[in-house]
Short mmCIF file of C-alpha atoms and ligand atoms in Angstrom, two decimals:
data_model
loop_
_atom_site.label_atom_id
_atom_site.label_comp_id
_atom_site.label_asym_id
_atom_site.label_seq_id
_atom_site.Cartn_x
_atom_site.Cartn_y
_atom_site.Cartn_z
CA MET A 1469 55.24 116.65 81.17
CA GLU A 1470 54.06 118.80 84.19
CA GLY A 1471 50.75 117.26 84.38
CA GLY A 1472 51.95 113.75 84.55
CA TRP A 1473 52.42 113.54 88.27
CA PRO A 1474 49.07 114.53 89.20
CA LEU A 1475 47.34 112.45 86.51
CA MET A 1476 49.21 109.40 87.61
CA ARG A 1477 48.51 109.93 91.25
CA SER A 1478 44.75 110.51 90.49
CA PHE A 1479 44.80 107.27 88.12
CA PHE A 1480 46.37 105.37 91.01
CA LEU A 1481 43.72 106.62 93.66
CA CYS A 1482 41.19 105.61 90.95
CA LEU A 1483 42.59 102.30 90.95
CA THR A 1484 42.92 101.36 94.47
CA VAL A 1485 39.39 102.90 94.79
CA SER A 1486 37.88 100.85 92.30
CA LEU A 1487 39.82 97.76 93.58
CA LEU A 1488 38.22 98.37 96.81
CA LEU A 1489 34.72 98.80 95.51
CA GLN A 1490 34.43 95.13 93.74
CA GLY A 1491 37.13 96.07 91.03
CA ARG A 1492 34.90 96.96 88.14
CA GLY A 1493 36.13 97.21 84.66
CA ASP A 1494 34.73 100.48 84.17
CA SER A 1495 36.73 101.98 86.82
CA PHE A 1496 40.12 101.59 84.58
CA THR A 1497 38.76 103.78 81.96
CA ILE A 1498 41.65 105.52 80.13
CA ASN A 1499 41.68 109.36 80.44
CA CYS A 1500 42.23 110.44 76.82
CA SER A 1501 41.72 114.16 77.29
CA GLY A 1502 44.54 115.59 75.05
CA PHE A 1503 44.87 112.90 72.70
CA ASP A 1504 43.68 115.17 70.16
CA GLN A 1505 46.68 117.87 70.63
CA ASN A 1506 49.50 115.80 71.59
CA GLY A 1507 48.84 112.52 70.53
CA VAL A 1508 48.56 109.40 72.71
CA ASP A 1509 49.44 110.26 76.36
CA PRO A 1510 52.03 107.62 77.58
CA ALA A 1511 50.97 108.65 80.98
CA ALA A 1512 47.36 107.55 80.36
CA PHE A 1513 48.71 104.17 79.75
CA GLN A 1514 51.40 104.03 82.60
CA ALA A 1515 49.36 102.45 85.05
CA VAL A 1516 48.71 99.35 82.37
CA PHE A 1517 52.59 99.40 81.52
CA ASP A 1518 53.07 99.01 85.42
CA ARG A 1519 50.87 95.72 85.62
CA LYS A 1520 52.89 94.31 82.91
CA ALA A 1521 54.35 91.69 85.46
CA PHE A 1522 50.99 90.37 86.78
CA ARG A 1523 48.57 88.67 85.02
CA PRO A 1524 45.92 91.22 83.82
CA VAL A 1525 42.62 90.00 85.79
CA ILE A 1526 40.78 91.82 88.17
CA ASN A 1527 39.62 88.73 90.15
CA TYR A 1528 42.56 86.44 90.46
CA SER A 1529 40.32 83.17 90.39
CA ILE A 1530 38.94 84.01 86.95
CA PRO A 1531 41.11 82.26 84.23
CA THR A 1532 42.59 84.44 81.13
CA HIS A 1533 40.92 83.34 78.14
CA VAL A 1534 43.62 83.43 75.32
CA ASN A 1535 42.51 82.57 71.54
CA ILE A 1536 45.08 80.77 69.50
CA SER A 1537 45.08 80.53 65.83
CA PHE A 1538 48.22 80.28 63.53
CA THR A 1539 49.08 80.28 60.09
CA LEU A 1540 51.61 78.05 58.31
CA SER A 1541 53.49 80.11 55.80
CA ALA A 1542 56.23 77.82 54.92
CA ILE A 1543 57.29 74.11 55.08
CA LEU A 1544 61.15 74.71 54.99
CA GLU A 1545 62.61 71.44 55.71
CA VAL A 1546 61.98 67.86 56.78
CA ASN A 1547 64.57 66.11 58.15
CA ALA A 1548 64.01 62.44 58.76
CA GLN A 1549 67.43 61.49 60.30
CA LEU A 1550 66.77 63.95 63.01
CA GLN A 1551 62.87 63.60 62.83
CA LEU A 1552 62.60 67.25 62.72
CA LEU A 1553 60.13 69.27 60.76
CA THR A 1554 61.31 73.25 60.04
CA SER A 1555 58.28 75.46 59.21
CA PHE A 1556 57.60 79.13 59.73
CA LEU A 1557 54.13 80.11 61.56
CA TRP A 1558 52.72 83.15 62.14
CA MET A 1559 50.88 82.62 65.60
CA ASP A 1560 47.91 84.78 66.57
CA LEU A 1561 47.06 85.18 69.76
CA VAL A 1562 44.16 87.04 71.50
CA TRP A 1563 43.22 88.00 75.08
CA ASP A 1564 41.46 90.44 77.04
CA ASN A 1565 43.30 93.19 79.28
CA PRO A 1566 40.39 94.65 81.67
CA PHE A 1567 43.03 97.38 82.62
CA ILE A 1568 42.59 98.82 79.13
CA ASN A 1569 39.46 100.49 78.27
CA TRP A 1570 38.44 103.76 76.68
CA ASN A 1571 35.49 105.71 75.02
CA PRO A 1572 36.32 106.03 71.43
CA LYS A 1573 33.96 109.21 71.37
CA GLU A 1574 35.94 110.69 73.99
CA CYS A 1575 39.24 109.93 72.62
CA VAL A 1576 39.02 111.41 68.97
CA ASP A 1577 37.45 108.13 67.63
CA ILE A 1578 40.30 106.12 68.14
CA ASN A 1579 39.06 102.45 68.19
CA LYS A 1580 42.29 100.62 68.09
CA LEU A 1581 45.84 101.59 69.12
CA THR A 1582 49.23 99.91 68.55
CA ILE A 1583 51.41 99.22 71.52
CA SER A 1584 54.96 97.85 71.93
CA ALA A 1585 54.44 94.55 72.95
CA GLU A 1586 57.42 94.51 75.28
CA LYS A 1587 55.14 97.13 77.66
CA LEU A 1588 52.35 94.70 78.20
CA TRP A 1589 51.96 91.38 79.68
CA LEU A 1590 51.99 88.45 76.96
CA PRO A 1591 50.59 84.91 77.40
CA ASP A 1592 53.52 82.29 77.56
CA ILE A 1593 52.15 80.09 74.80
CA PHE A 1594 54.64 78.04 73.53
CA ILE A 1595 54.73 74.83 70.99
CA MET A 1596 55.66 71.84 72.79
CA GLU A 1597 57.26 69.85 69.99
CA SER A 1598 59.60 72.82 69.44
CA MET A 1599 63.12 71.64 69.69
CA ASP A 1600 64.59 75.18 69.19
CA VAL A 1601 64.77 78.42 71.18
CA ASP A 1602 62.37 81.05 70.28
CA GLN A 1603 63.66 83.20 68.01
CA THR A 1604 60.84 86.02 68.12
CA PRO A 1605 62.19 88.83 66.35
CA PRO A 1606 62.37 91.88 69.03
CA GLY A 1607 60.29 95.04 68.71
CA LEU A 1608 56.95 93.32 67.99
CA THR A 1609 53.75 95.65 68.65
CA VAL A 1610 50.27 94.35 69.70
CA TYR A 1611 46.87 95.83 68.74
CA VAL A 1612 44.71 97.01 71.43
CA ASN A 1613 41.10 97.99 70.79
CA SER A 1614 38.86 100.27 72.84
CA GLU A 1615 37.48 97.30 74.99
CA GLY A 1616 40.81 95.91 75.84
CA ARG A 1617 41.08 93.09 73.39
CA ILE A 1618 44.88 92.40 72.45
CA LYS A 1619 45.80 90.83 69.39
CA TYR A 1620 49.48 89.73 69.23
CA ASP A 1621 50.68 88.26 66.13
CA LYS A 1622 54.25 86.86 65.90
CA PRO A 1623 56.41 85.15 63.14
CA MET A 1624 57.95 82.00 64.43
CA ARG A 1625 60.43 79.38 62.72
CA VAL A 1626 59.51 76.24 64.61
CA THR A 1627 61.82 73.31 64.20
CA SER A 1628 59.44 70.86 65.78
CA ILE A 1629 59.95 67.21 66.36
CA CYS A 1630 57.72 64.92 64.45
CA ASN A 1631 57.43 61.38 64.19
CA LEU A 1632 58.55 61.06 60.49
CA ASP A 1633 57.89 57.59 58.81
CA ILE A 1634 59.67 57.42 55.49
CA PHE A 1635 58.64 53.77 54.64
CA TYR A 1636 56.41 54.93 51.47
CA PHE A 1637 59.23 57.22 50.34
CA PRO A 1638 58.72 58.99 48.00
CA PHE A 1639 55.05 58.75 48.22
CA ASP A 1640 54.88 59.44 51.92
CA GLN A 1641 52.45 61.75 53.92
CA GLN A 1642 53.49 63.00 57.21
CA ASN A 1643 51.37 63.96 60.27
CA CYS A 1644 53.01 66.53 62.31
CA THR A 1645 51.65 67.64 65.56
CA PHE A 1646 51.95 71.27 66.89
CA THR A 1647 50.68 71.58 70.61
CA PHE A 1648 49.99 75.03 71.81
CA SER A 1649 50.20 75.16 75.52
CA SER A 1650 51.06 77.62 78.40
CA PHE A 1651 54.45 76.89 79.85
CA LEU A 1652 53.33 77.74 83.27
CA TYR A 1653 49.78 78.57 83.84
CA THR A 1654 47.36 75.84 84.82
CA VAL A 1655 43.77 75.61 83.52
CA ASP A 1656 43.01 77.73 86.78
CA SER A 1657 44.65 80.75 85.29
CA MET A 1658 44.55 80.25 81.61
CA VAL A 1659 42.17 78.55 79.30
CA LEU A 1660 43.10 78.35 75.55
CA GLY A 1661 40.38 78.56 72.69
CA MET A 1662 39.91 79.17 69.08
CA ASP A 1663 38.05 82.02 67.13
CA LYS A 1664 38.72 80.47 64.25
CA GLU A 1665 37.35 77.21 62.59
CA VAL A 1666 40.31 74.78 61.44
CA TRP A 1667 39.27 74.87 57.88
CA GLU A 1668 39.65 78.59 57.84
CA ILE A 1669 43.29 78.09 59.45
CA THR A 1670 43.99 75.43 56.51
CA ASP A 1671 42.57 77.62 53.78
CA THR A 1672 44.69 80.49 54.89
CA SER A 1673 47.82 78.56 55.11
CA ARG A 1674 47.20 76.80 51.84
CA ASN A 1675 46.91 80.33 50.23
CA ILE A 1676 49.85 81.78 51.97
CA ILE A 1677 52.42 78.77 51.00
CA GLN A 1678 53.58 80.18 47.72
CA THR A 1679 56.45 77.83 47.79
CA GLN A 1680 56.19 74.96 45.17
CA GLY A 1681 58.64 73.07 47.03
CA GLU A 1682 58.80 69.37 48.21
CA TRP A 1683 56.03 69.47 50.52
CA GLU A 1684 52.24 70.14 49.78
CA LEU A 1685 50.03 70.94 52.96
CA LEU A 1686 47.06 68.33 52.91
CA GLY A 1687 45.36 69.62 56.04
CA ILE A 1688 45.07 70.46 59.21
CA ASN A 1689 42.90 68.73 62.24
CA LYS A 1690 42.78 69.62 66.03
CA ALA A 1691 42.21 68.12 69.29
CA THR A 1692 42.09 69.77 72.70
CA PRO A 1693 43.11 67.30 75.25
CA LYS A 1694 44.05 68.69 78.52
CA MET A 1695 47.55 67.53 79.88
CA LEU A 1696 48.16 66.44 83.26
CA VAL A 1697 51.53 66.96 84.74
CA GLY A 1698 51.66 65.94 88.59
CA SER A 1699 48.68 67.44 89.90
CA ASN A 1700 48.71 70.07 87.24
CA LEU A 1701 46.40 70.42 84.57
CA TYR A 1702 47.11 72.26 81.77
CA ASP A 1703 45.21 73.50 78.80
CA GLN A 1704 46.61 72.83 75.41
CA ILE A 1705 45.33 72.46 71.63
CA MET A 1706 46.97 70.51 69.23
CA PHE A 1707 46.95 71.04 65.63
CA TYR A 1708 47.97 67.75 63.31
CA VAL A 1709 49.37 69.19 60.04
CA ALA A 1710 49.37 66.84 57.43
CA ILE A 1711 51.79 67.27 54.46
CA ARG A 1712 52.56 65.24 51.34
CA ARG A 1713 55.57 64.88 49.29
CA ARG A 1714 55.63 65.84 45.63
CA PRO A 1715 57.16 62.33 44.17
CA THR A 1716 57.79 63.88 40.60
CA LEU A 1717 61.47 64.28 41.30
CA TYR A 1718 62.02 60.98 42.94
CA VAL A 1719 60.05 59.26 40.14
CA ILE A 1720 62.02 60.64 37.51
CA ASN A 1721 65.40 60.28 38.80
CA LEU A 1722 65.04 57.10 40.88
CA LEU A 1723 62.05 54.80 39.75
CA VAL A 1724 62.41 55.53 36.05
CA PRO A 1725 65.95 54.81 35.33
CA SER A 1726 65.96 52.10 37.58
CA GLY A 1727 63.10 50.58 35.85
CA PHE A 1728 64.32 51.14 32.59
CA LEU A 1729 67.86 49.04 33.57
CA VAL A 1730 65.89 46.00 34.53
CA ALA A 1731 63.89 46.38 31.39
CA ILE A 1732 66.83 46.29 29.25
CA ASP A 1733 68.39 43.35 31.51
CA THR A 1734 65.27 41.32 30.83
CA LEU A 1735 65.40 42.04 26.84
CA SER A 1736 69.03 40.85 26.95
CA PHE A 1737 67.77 37.58 27.29
CA TYR A 1738 67.08 37.70 23.84
CA LEU A 1739 70.60 37.76 23.06
CA PRO A 1740 71.55 34.45 21.56
CA ALA A 1741 73.23 32.61 24.32
CA GLU A 1742 75.85 31.15 22.18
CA SER A 1743 77.28 34.31 21.04
CA GLY A 1744 78.72 35.04 24.24
CA ASN A 1745 77.74 38.82 24.33
CA ARG A 1746 75.07 38.45 26.93
CA ALA A 1747 77.40 37.94 29.99
CA PRO A 1748 79.48 41.01 29.19
CA PHE A 1749 76.37 42.91 28.37
CA LYS A 1750 74.83 42.08 31.75
CA ILE A 1751 77.69 43.03 33.84
CA THR A 1752 78.19 46.32 32.14
CA LEU A 1753 74.61 46.76 33.11
CA LEU A 1754 74.72 45.73 36.72
CA LEU A 1755 78.12 48.22 36.64
CA GLY A 1756 75.98 50.87 35.43
CA TYR A 1757 73.33 50.19 38.06
CA ASN A 1758 75.90 50.33 40.64
CA VAL A 1759 77.09 53.73 39.47
CA PHE A 1760 73.58 55.09 39.53
CA LEU A 1761 72.76 53.90 42.85
CA LEU A 1762 75.91 55.50 43.97
CA MET A 1763 75.11 58.84 42.21
CA MET A 1764 71.35 58.95 43.80
CA ASN A 1765 72.20 58.03 47.14
CA ASP A 1766 71.97 61.24 48.15
CA LEU A 1767 68.37 61.88 47.28
CA LEU A 1768 67.45 58.78 49.50
CA PRO A 1769 66.55 59.75 53.09
CA ALA A 1770 69.47 59.00 55.33
CA SER A 1771 67.81 56.89 57.73
CA GLY A 1772 65.23 53.87 58.03
CA THR A 1773 64.60 51.63 55.32
CA PRO A 1774 62.37 53.04 53.16
CA LEU A 1775 60.43 50.51 50.52
CA ILE A 1776 62.38 52.54 47.60
CA SER A 1777 65.65 50.82 48.99
CA VAL A 1778 63.96 47.26 48.98
CA TYR A 1779 62.81 48.26 45.45
CA PHE A 1780 66.53 49.13 44.35
CA ALA A 1781 67.70 46.01 46.28
CA LEU A 1782 65.15 43.86 44.13
CA CYS A 1783 66.21 45.41 41.01
CA LEU A 1784 69.81 44.74 41.58
CA SER A 1785 69.16 41.19 42.65
CA LEU A 1786 67.06 40.56 39.64
CA MET A 1787 70.04 41.42 37.33
CA VAL A 1788 72.11 39.63 39.48
CA VAL A 1789 69.97 36.41 39.38
CA SER A 1790 69.97 37.22 35.48
CA LEU A 1791 73.81 37.41 35.29
CA MET A 1792 73.73 34.06 37.31
CA GLU A 1793 71.47 32.40 34.82
CA THR A 1794 73.35 33.63 31.94
CA ILE A 1795 76.64 32.02 33.45
CA PHE A 1796 74.78 28.84 34.06
CA ILE A 1797 73.44 28.50 30.31
CA THR A 1798 77.01 29.28 29.03
CA TYR A 1799 78.51 26.65 31.28
CA LEU A 1800 76.02 24.46 30.03
CA LEU A 1801 76.51 25.08 26.19
CA GLN A 1802 80.26 24.82 26.78
CA LEU A 1803 79.90 21.52 28.32
CA ALA A 1804 77.62 20.52 25.64
CA THR A 1805 79.78 21.27 22.58
CA SER A 1806 83.19 20.12 24.43
CA GLU A 1807 82.22 17.16 26.31
CA PRO A 1808 78.88 16.16 26.23
CA PRO A 1809 78.17 13.56 29.26
CA PRO A 1810 75.91 10.77 28.65
CA MET A 1811 72.41 11.69 28.80
CA PRO A 1812 70.12 9.98 31.19
CA GLN A 1813 67.24 8.36 30.07
CA TRP A 1814 64.89 10.36 32.14
CA LEU A 1815 66.25 13.64 30.78
CA HIS A 1816 66.01 12.29 27.36
CA SER A 1817 62.52 11.44 27.41
CA LEU A 1818 61.52 14.68 29.29
CA LEU A 1819 63.29 16.75 26.43
CA LEU A 1820 61.51 14.86 23.76
CA HIS A 1821 58.13 15.17 25.44
CA CYS A 1822 58.63 18.93 26.24
CA THR A 1823 60.18 20.12 22.81
CA ASN A 1824 57.75 18.12 20.79
CA PRO A 1825 54.77 16.44 22.47
CA ARG A 1826 52.67 15.38 19.51
CA LYS A 1827 55.65 14.23 17.39
CA CYS A 1828 57.16 12.13 20.24
CA CYS A 1829 53.96 10.24 20.62
CA SER A 1830 53.31 9.51 16.77
CA THR A 1831 56.70 8.44 16.21
CA ALA A 1832 57.02 6.56 19.20
CA SER A 1833 56.82 3.21 17.47
CA GLN A 1834 60.14 4.13 15.15
CA GLU A 1835 62.70 4.12 17.92
CA GLY A 1836 65.64 4.72 15.48
CA ASN A 1837 64.19 7.14 13.42
CA LYS A 1838 62.67 9.36 16.16
CA VAL A 1839 66.17 10.30 17.64
CA LEU A 1840 67.46 11.24 14.41
CA GLY A 1841 64.26 12.79 13.30
CA VAL A 1842 64.30 15.19 16.20
CA THR A 1843 67.54 16.62 15.81
CA PRO A 1844 67.58 18.40 12.19
CA THR A 1845 64.09 19.76 12.96
CA GLN A 1846 65.09 21.45 16.44
CA LEU A 1847 68.33 22.73 15.30
CA PRO A 1848 68.52 24.63 12.27
CA ASP A 1849 68.51 27.89 14.31
CA LEU A 1850 71.59 27.01 15.94
CA LYS A 1851 75.31 27.51 15.14
CA GLU A 1852 76.81 24.03 16.08
CA PRO A 1853 73.96 21.99 15.13
CA VAL A 1854 74.09 23.60 11.81
CA GLU A 1855 77.49 22.62 11.46
CA LEU A 1856 76.45 19.18 12.59
CA VAL A 1857 73.78 18.71 9.98
CA GLY A 1858 76.13 19.62 7.48
CA LYS A 1859 78.77 17.02 8.45
CA MET A 1860 76.16 14.32 8.48
CA PRO A 1861 75.64 13.57 4.59
CA SER A 1862 79.74 13.67 4.44
CA SER A 1863 79.55 10.94 6.90
CA GLY A 1864 76.97 9.33 5.04
CA GLU A 1865 78.87 9.65 1.71
CA ALA A 1866 82.06 8.02 3.50
CA GLU A 1867 79.85 5.20 4.44
CA LEU A 1868 78.85 4.66 0.81
CA ASN A 1869 82.08 4.75 -0.36
CA GLY A 1870 83.22 1.74 1.80
CA CYS A 1871 85.48 2.67 4.39
CA PRO A 1872 87.45 0.15 6.71
CA GLU A 1873 85.69 -1.09 9.75
CA SER A 1874 87.64 1.23 12.11
CA THR A 1875 86.68 4.35 10.45
CA ARG A 1876 83.08 3.17 10.15
CA ALA A 1877 83.23 2.68 13.76
CA GLN A 1878 84.69 6.05 14.40
CA GLN A 1879 82.24 7.87 12.28
CA GLU A 1880 79.63 5.91 13.94
CA HIS A 1881 80.70 7.36 17.24
CA GLU A 1882 81.20 10.75 15.84
CA VAL A 1883 77.52 10.65 14.65
CA GLN A 1884 76.54 9.62 18.17
CA LYS A 1885 78.49 12.32 19.78
CA GLN A 1886 77.14 14.96 17.43
CA HIS A 1887 73.93 13.82 18.39
CA LEU A 1888 74.48 13.96 22.05
CA VAL A 1889 75.83 17.53 21.35
CA GLY A 1890 72.72 18.39 19.50
CA LEU A 1891 70.59 17.02 22.41
CA TRP A 1892 72.59 19.00 25.26
CA VAL A 1893 72.33 22.11 23.25
CA GLN A 1894 68.63 21.69 23.09
CA PHE A 1895 68.51 20.93 26.52
CA SER A 1896 70.26 24.60 27.22
CA HIS A 1897 68.19 26.16 25.31
CA MET A 1898 64.87 24.81 27.08
CA MET A 1899 66.67 25.55 30.28
CA ASP A 1900 67.24 28.95 29.21
CA THR A 1901 63.65 29.53 28.40
CA LEU A 1902 62.53 27.83 31.35
CA LEU A 1903 64.61 30.01 33.66
CA PHE A 1904 63.70 33.05 31.77
CA ARG A 1905 60.16 32.45 32.16
CA LEU A 1906 60.77 31.90 35.75
CA TYR A 1907 62.60 35.11 35.93
CA LEU A 1908 59.59 36.80 34.39
CA LEU A 1909 57.21 35.51 36.55
CA PHE A 1910 59.62 36.75 39.68
CA LEU A 1911 59.69 40.04 38.00
CA ALA A 1912 56.04 40.31 37.48
CA SER A 1913 55.41 39.27 41.01
CA SER A 1914 58.03 41.55 42.74
CA ILE A 1915 56.44 44.41 40.65
CA VAL A 1916 53.14 43.91 41.73
CA THR A 1917 54.14 43.64 45.44
CA VAL A 1918 56.15 46.81 45.29
CA VAL A 1919 53.22 48.58 43.76
CA VAL A 1920 50.40 47.13 46.02
CA LEU A 1921 52.84 47.83 49.17
CA TRP A 1922 53.15 51.35 47.89
CA ASN A 1923 49.46 51.98 47.63
CA THR A 1924 48.37 50.79 51.11
C1 LIG B 475 41.61 113.51 82.71
O1 LIG B 475 42.94 114.32 82.89
C2 LIG B 475 42.65 115.75 82.76
C3 LIG B 475 44.26 116.30 82.98
O2 LIG B 475 44.96 115.64 81.88
C4 LIG B 475 42.11 115.87 83.86
O3 LIG B 475 41.77 117.60 83.91
C5 LIG B 475 40.43 115.38 83.89
O4 LIG B 475 39.84 115.70 84.92
C6 LIG B 475 40.88 113.94 83.84
N1 LIG B 475 39.36 113.23 83.65
C7 LIG B 475 39.07 112.18 84.62
C8 LIG B 475 37.79 111.91 84.07
O5 LIG B 475 39.93 111.70 85.17
C1 LIG B 476 36.25 86.13 92.18
O1 LIG B 476 35.62 85.01 91.35
C2 LIG B 476 34.96 83.97 92.07
C3 LIG B 476 34.75 83.29 91.15
O2 LIG B 476 34.03 83.41 90.03
C4 LIG B 476 33.97 84.41 93.10
O3 LIG B 476 33.61 83.35 93.98
C5 LIG B 476 34.65 85.68 93.87
O4 LIG B 476 33.57 86.14 94.76
C6 LIG B 476 35.24 86.78 93.08
N1 LIG B 476 35.68 87.62 94.02
C7 LIG B 476 35.49 89.17 93.85
C8 LIG B 476 36.26 90.06 95.08
O5 LIG B 476 34.68 89.39 92.91
C1 LIG B 477 37.60 83.57 71.77
O1 LIG B 477 36.86 83.08 70.80
C2 LIG B 477 35.62 82.51 71.32
C3 LIG B 477 34.90 81.73 70.20
O2 LIG B 477 34.92 82.36 68.76
C4 LIG B 477 34.67 83.84 71.70
O3 LIG B 477 33.59 83.83 72.03
C5 LIG B 477 35.88 84.64 72.51
O4 LIG B 477 35.02 85.99 72.99
C6 LIG B 477 37.03 84.86 72.12
N1 LIG B 477 37.86 85.26 73.15
C7 LIG B 477 38.83 86.33 73.43
C8 LIG B 477 39.54 86.68 74.64
O5 LIG B 477 39.03 86.59 71.83
C1 LIG B 478 47.29 62.66 62.82
O1 LIG B 478 47.43 61.81 63.86
C2 LIG B 478 46.34 61.98 64.96
C3 LIG B 478 46.66 60.98 65.88
O2 LIG B 478 48.16 60.95 66.16
C4 LIG B 478 45.30 61.53 64.15
O3 LIG B 478 44.07 61.88 65.09
C5 LIG B 478 44.89 62.36 63.00
O4 LIG B 478 43.69 62.22 62.36
C6 LIG B 478 45.96 62.26 62.02
N1 LIG B 478 45.74 63.18 60.96
C7 LIG B 478 45.74 62.70 59.78
C8 LIG B 478 45.44 63.76 58.52
O5 LIG B 478 46.18 61.58 59.52
#
């Protein structure tokens, strides 16, 4: 304690002299006599601590070189709505302080020391994208080696702004930037550099990130453009951090159930249209799908229009379209069985052509037989036509028994009507098949489109 004042005075004398005499680094050698008895003498470093307020250089026209590196230790959250990435970094800064210098041989072989960071000048490096105040924990220390090289590591929770594009959700990749720059010092005073390669940073980060969370680190790139603000040029280092979402959760919870529901909806076309089960079934599916969408809404990004929303809308519209088709076919069948309107000639020939192209050609000569010939062969699998076929012999019997004219005409009318019903039923089934094929085509093309979009 008593030796403190003379020591300091001699040190300051030493400083002034050395500054006058060209300011060589050697003059700032720390006197460590007594380190072996009393530990590190704070007085020996007092001169350095007193300079804390100023950038530690001997010649002020020489910029301070600061080497930057970082380790990404966690990706905590990606918020698409606010466009924020919350991550945890360990930032490493290395620079030289020419006022710290000692000879390890004289100083009981001490090669490096830890010093409280608050006692020293620290470069004001910050991350430009950061949208939160620096939450550096207090009481950090730095390593100083005997040549005055200072190594300062600080943990940082960084909430940085990042241009998030969720169009490809859940198969999306994001490219977020961390721009390290000095807040105040221009290139004349501070130059940034790196002592590690980017791949080293990437490898360390990959090993450190233990969490198997939603995001996976793909790679880190860097660029070093200088930033011009007004007439001041600032040095900066930009790191592009590419991260990818792990999509399994979303595939299992969103895409697969949705796909299954559409598949069931497609299969329900095989339910017979006459049974009347098809429409209720499809309505139930539609309801179920709506409930599913409501429940899974939380998993979707809160903003933007990702492709997955388009996919859901597509699934929903496919279901609605298939329900509409069912309603149309049910209406047609109802119309056909209750009050069949006269069938236009063109529709009739089209029907014949489409249902039985070969037969219609071979029997074209026998007009009368053709009409009757088609009906029984085409209709056995249908409900009403079966009844119709059953009725026909009975009407034939009645004819043989020699009924009066009016009954005969009535019967003929009845036969013709049944025939018309048969034709309309046949037409309805044809429409059903045709629309089902169109639906399948639409389904296939939309699946292909979505898959192609997702892969680009
Ligand atoms: C170092 O300090 C001691 C006293 O603590 C003093 O006796 C010695 O002369 C100093 N050495 C130098 C090189 O200034
Ligand atoms: C400081 O550095 C500048 C540029 O390197 C040089 O021109 C100047 O002479 C130096 N001044 C002193 C006192 O060494
Ligand atoms: C910074 O890194 C460069 C390149 O690795 C190295 O030459 C230089 O000495 C380092 N400077 C500091 C202050 O660490
Ligand atoms: C990230 O974006 C920057 C430009 O903004 C680009 O140079 C870099 O290559 C991108 N990185 C990846 C992995 O896409």
